[in-house]
Short mmCIF file of N, CA, C and O in Angstrom, two decimals:
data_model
loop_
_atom_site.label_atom_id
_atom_site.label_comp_id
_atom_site.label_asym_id
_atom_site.label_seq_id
_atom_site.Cartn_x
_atom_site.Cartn_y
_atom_site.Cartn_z
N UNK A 13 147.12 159.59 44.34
CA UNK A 13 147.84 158.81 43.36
C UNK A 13 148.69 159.74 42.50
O UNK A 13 148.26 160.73 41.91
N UNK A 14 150.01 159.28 42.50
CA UNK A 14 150.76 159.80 41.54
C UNK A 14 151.40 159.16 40.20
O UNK A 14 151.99 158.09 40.08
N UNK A 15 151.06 160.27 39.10
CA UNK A 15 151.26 159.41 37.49
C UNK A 15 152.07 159.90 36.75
O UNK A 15 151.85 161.06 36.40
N UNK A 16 153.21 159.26 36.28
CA UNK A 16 154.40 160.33 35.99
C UNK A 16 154.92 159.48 34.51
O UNK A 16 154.64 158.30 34.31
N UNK A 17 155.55 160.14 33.75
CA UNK A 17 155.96 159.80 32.52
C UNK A 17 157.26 159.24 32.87
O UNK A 17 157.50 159.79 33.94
N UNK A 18 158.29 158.43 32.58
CA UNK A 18 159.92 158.28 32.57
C UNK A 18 160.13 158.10 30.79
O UNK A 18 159.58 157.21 30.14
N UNK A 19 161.09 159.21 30.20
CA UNK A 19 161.68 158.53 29.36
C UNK A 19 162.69 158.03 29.68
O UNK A 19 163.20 158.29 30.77
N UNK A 20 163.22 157.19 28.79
CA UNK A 20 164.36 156.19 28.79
C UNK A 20 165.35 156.52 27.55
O UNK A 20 164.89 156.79 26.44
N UNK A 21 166.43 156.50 27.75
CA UNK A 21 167.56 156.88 26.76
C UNK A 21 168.06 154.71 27.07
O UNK A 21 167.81 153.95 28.01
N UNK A 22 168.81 154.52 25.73
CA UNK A 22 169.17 153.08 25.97
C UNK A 22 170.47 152.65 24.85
O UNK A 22 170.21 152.78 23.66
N UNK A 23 171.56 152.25 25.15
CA UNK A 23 172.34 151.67 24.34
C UNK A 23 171.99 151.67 23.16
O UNK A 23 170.80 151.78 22.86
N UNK A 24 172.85 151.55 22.34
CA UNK A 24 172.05 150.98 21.03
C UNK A 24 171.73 149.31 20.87
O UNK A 24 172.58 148.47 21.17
N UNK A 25 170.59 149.02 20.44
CA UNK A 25 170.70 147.45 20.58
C UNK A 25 170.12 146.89 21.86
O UNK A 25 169.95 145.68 21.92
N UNK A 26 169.79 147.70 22.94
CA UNK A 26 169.16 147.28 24.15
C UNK A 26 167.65 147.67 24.52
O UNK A 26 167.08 147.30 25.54
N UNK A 27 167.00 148.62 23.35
CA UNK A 27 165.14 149.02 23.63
C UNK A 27 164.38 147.95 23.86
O UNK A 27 163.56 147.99 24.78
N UNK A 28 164.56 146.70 23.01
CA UNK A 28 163.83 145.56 23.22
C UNK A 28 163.68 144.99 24.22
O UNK A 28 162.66 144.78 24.87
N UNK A 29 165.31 144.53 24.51
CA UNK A 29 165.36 143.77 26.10
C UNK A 29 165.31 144.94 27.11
O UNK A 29 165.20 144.22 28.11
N UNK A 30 165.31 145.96 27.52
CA UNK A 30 164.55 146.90 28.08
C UNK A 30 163.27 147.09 28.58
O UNK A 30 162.87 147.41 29.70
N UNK A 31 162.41 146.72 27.04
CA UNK A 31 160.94 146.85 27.86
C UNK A 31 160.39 146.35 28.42
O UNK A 31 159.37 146.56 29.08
N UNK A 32 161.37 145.12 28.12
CA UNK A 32 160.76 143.95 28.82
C UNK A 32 160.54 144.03 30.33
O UNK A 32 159.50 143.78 30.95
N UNK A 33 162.07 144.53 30.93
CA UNK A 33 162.60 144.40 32.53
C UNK A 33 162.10 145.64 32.29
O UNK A 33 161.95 145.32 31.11
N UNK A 34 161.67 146.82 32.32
CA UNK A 34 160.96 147.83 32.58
C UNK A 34 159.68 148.05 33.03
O UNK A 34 159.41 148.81 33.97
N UNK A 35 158.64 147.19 32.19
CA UNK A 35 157.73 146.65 31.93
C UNK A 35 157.15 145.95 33.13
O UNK A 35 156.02 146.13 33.58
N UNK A 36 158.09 145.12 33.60
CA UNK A 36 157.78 143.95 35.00
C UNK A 36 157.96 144.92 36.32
O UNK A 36 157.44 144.50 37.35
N UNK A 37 158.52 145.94 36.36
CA UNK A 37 159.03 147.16 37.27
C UNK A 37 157.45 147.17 38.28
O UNK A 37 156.28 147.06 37.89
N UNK A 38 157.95 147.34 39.58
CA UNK A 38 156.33 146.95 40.43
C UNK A 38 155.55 148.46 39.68
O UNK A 38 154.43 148.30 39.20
N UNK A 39 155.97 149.37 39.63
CA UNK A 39 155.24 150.57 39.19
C UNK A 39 154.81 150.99 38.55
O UNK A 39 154.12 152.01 38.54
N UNK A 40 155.29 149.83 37.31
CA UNK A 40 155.53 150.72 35.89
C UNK A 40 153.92 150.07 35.35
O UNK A 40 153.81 148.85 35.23
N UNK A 41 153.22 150.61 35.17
CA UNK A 41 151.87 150.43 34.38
C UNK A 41 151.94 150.13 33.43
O UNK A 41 151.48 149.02 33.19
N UNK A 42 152.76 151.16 31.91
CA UNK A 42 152.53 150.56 30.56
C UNK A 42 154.01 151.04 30.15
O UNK A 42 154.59 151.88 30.83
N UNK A 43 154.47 150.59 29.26
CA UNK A 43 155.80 150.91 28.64
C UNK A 43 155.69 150.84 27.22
O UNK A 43 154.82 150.11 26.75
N UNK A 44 156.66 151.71 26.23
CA UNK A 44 156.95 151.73 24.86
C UNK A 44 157.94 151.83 24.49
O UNK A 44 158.86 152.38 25.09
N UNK A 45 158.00 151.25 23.28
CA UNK A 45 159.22 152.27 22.31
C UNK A 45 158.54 152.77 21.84
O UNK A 45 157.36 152.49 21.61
N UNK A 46 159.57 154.21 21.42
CA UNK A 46 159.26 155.21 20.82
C UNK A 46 160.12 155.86 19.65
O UNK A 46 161.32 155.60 19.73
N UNK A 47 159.79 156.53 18.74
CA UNK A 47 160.86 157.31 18.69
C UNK A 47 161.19 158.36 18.72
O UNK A 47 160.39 158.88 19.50
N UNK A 48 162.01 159.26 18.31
CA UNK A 48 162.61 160.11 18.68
C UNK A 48 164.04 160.45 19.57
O UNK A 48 165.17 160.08 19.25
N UNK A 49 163.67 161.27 20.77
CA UNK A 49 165.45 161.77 21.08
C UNK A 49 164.92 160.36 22.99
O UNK A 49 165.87 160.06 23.71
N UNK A 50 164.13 160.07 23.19
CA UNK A 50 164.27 158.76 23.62
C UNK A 50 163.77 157.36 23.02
O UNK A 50 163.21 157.14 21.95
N UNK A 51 164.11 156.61 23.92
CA UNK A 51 164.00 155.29 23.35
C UNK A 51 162.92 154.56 23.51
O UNK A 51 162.25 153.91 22.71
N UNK A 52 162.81 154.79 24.81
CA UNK A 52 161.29 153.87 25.95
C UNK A 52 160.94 155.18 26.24
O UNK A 52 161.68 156.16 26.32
N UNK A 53 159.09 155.07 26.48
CA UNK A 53 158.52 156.00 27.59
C UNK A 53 157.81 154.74 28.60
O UNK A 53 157.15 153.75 28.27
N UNK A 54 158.17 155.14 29.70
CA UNK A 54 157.35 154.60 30.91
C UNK A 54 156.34 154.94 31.24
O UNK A 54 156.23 156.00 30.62
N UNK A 55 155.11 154.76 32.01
CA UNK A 55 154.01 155.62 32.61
C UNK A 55 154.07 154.81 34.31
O UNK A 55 154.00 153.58 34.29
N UNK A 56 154.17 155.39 35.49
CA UNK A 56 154.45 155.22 36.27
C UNK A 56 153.34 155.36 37.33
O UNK A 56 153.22 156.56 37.55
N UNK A 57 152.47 154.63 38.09
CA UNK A 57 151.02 154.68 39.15
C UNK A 57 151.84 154.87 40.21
O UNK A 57 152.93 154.38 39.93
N UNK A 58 151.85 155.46 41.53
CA UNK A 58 152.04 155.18 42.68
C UNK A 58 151.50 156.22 43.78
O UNK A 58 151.06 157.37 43.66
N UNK A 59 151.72 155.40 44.87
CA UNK A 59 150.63 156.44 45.72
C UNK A 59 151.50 157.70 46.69
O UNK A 59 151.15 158.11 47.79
N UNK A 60 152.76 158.17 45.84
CA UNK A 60 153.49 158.86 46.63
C UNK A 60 154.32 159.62 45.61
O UNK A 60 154.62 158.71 44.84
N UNK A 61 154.82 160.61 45.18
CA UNK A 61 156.36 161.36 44.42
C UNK A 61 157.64 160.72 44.86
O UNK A 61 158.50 160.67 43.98
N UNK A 62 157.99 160.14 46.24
CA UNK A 62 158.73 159.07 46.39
C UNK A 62 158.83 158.11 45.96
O UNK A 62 159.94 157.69 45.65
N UNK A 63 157.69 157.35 45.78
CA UNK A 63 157.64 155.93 45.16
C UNK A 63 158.07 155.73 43.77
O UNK A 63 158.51 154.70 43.27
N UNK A 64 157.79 157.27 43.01
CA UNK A 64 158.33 157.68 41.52
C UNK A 64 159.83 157.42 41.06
O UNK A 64 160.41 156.91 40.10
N UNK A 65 160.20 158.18 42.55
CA UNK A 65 161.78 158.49 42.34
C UNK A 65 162.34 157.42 42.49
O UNK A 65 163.12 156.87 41.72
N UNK A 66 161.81 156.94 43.92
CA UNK A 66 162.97 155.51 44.01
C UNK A 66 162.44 154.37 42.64
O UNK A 66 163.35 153.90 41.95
N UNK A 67 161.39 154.08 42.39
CA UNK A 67 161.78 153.21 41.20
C UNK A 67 162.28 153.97 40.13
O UNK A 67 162.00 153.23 39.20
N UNK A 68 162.89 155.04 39.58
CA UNK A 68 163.66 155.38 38.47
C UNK A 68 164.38 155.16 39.36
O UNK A 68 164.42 153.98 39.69
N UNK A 69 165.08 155.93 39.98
CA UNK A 69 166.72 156.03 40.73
C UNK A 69 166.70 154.54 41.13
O UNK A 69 167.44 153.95 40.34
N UNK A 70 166.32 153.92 41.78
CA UNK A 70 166.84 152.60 42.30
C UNK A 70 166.60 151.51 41.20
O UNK A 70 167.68 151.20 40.71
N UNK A 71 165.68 150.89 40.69
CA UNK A 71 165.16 150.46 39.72
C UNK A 71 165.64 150.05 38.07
O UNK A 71 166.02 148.99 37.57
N UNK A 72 165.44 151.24 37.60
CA UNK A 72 165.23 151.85 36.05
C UNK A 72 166.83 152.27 35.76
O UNK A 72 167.53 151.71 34.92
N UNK A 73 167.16 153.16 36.46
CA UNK A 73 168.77 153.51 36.43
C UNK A 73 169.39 152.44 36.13
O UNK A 73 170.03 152.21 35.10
N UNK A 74 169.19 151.62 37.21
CA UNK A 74 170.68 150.05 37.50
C UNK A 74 170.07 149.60 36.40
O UNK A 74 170.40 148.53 36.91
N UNK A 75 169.60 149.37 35.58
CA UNK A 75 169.37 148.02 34.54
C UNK A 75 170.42 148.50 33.46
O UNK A 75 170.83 149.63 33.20
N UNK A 76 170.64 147.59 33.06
CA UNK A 76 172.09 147.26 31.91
C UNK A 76 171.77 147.64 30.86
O UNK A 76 171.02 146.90 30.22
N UNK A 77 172.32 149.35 30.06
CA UNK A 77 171.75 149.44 28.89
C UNK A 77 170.76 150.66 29.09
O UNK A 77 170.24 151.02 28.04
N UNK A 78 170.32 151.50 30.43
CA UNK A 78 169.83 152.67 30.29
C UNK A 78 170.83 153.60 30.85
O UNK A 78 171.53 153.59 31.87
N UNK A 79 170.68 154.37 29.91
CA UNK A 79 171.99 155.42 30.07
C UNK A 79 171.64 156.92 30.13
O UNK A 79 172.46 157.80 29.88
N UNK A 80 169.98 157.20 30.59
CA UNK A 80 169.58 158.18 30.73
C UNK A 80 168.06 158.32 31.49
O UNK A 80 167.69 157.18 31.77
N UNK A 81 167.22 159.18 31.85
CA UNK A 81 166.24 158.51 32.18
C UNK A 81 165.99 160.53 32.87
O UNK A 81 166.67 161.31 33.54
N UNK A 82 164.38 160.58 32.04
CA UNK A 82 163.54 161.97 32.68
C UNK A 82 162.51 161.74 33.25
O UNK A 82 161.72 160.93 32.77
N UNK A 83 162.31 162.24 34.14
CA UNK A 83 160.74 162.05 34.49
C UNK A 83 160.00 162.85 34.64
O UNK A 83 160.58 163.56 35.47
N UNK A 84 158.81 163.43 34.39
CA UNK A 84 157.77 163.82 34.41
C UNK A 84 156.02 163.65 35.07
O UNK A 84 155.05 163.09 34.54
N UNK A 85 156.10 164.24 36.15
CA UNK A 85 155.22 164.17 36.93
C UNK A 85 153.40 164.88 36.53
O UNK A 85 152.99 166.01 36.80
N UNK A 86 152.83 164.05 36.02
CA UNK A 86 151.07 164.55 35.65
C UNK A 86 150.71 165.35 36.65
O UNK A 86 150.57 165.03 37.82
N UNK A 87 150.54 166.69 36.03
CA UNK A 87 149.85 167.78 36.64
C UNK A 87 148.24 167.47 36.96
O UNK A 87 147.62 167.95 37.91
N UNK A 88 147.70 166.52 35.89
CA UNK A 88 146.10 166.45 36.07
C UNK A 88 145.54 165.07 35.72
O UNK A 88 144.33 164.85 35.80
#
């Protein structure tokens, strides 16, 4: 199993409706706002480092209003 952090960078005016469609993401386990220099953090379950990528890159990217996006893969 792989467990990985995504922050989220977001429009201004778009964190809310964000977490929502983030949130429903098949992968995405738990979601926040936050603050600081991002907006949302994601926490991400899946049983592969692929499965990570393609839901940020395919996923998380295309939604209307994220305009950045890191990810971070759990060492332990």
């Amino acid at each position: 199993m792989v467990h990985a952090f995504i922050m989220v960078k977001t429009a201004a005016g778009k964190s809310e409706g964000l977490l929502a469609e983030i949130g429903d993401l098949e992968s995405v386990a738990d979601a926040h706002i936050v603050a600081g220099n991002y907006d949302i953090i994601a926490e991400v379950d899946a049983s592969e480092v692929y499965e990570v990528l393609q839901t940020v890159s395919s996923s998380m990217q295309g939604l209307d209003g994220v305009t950045e996006t890191r990810t971070y893969i759990a060492m332990g």
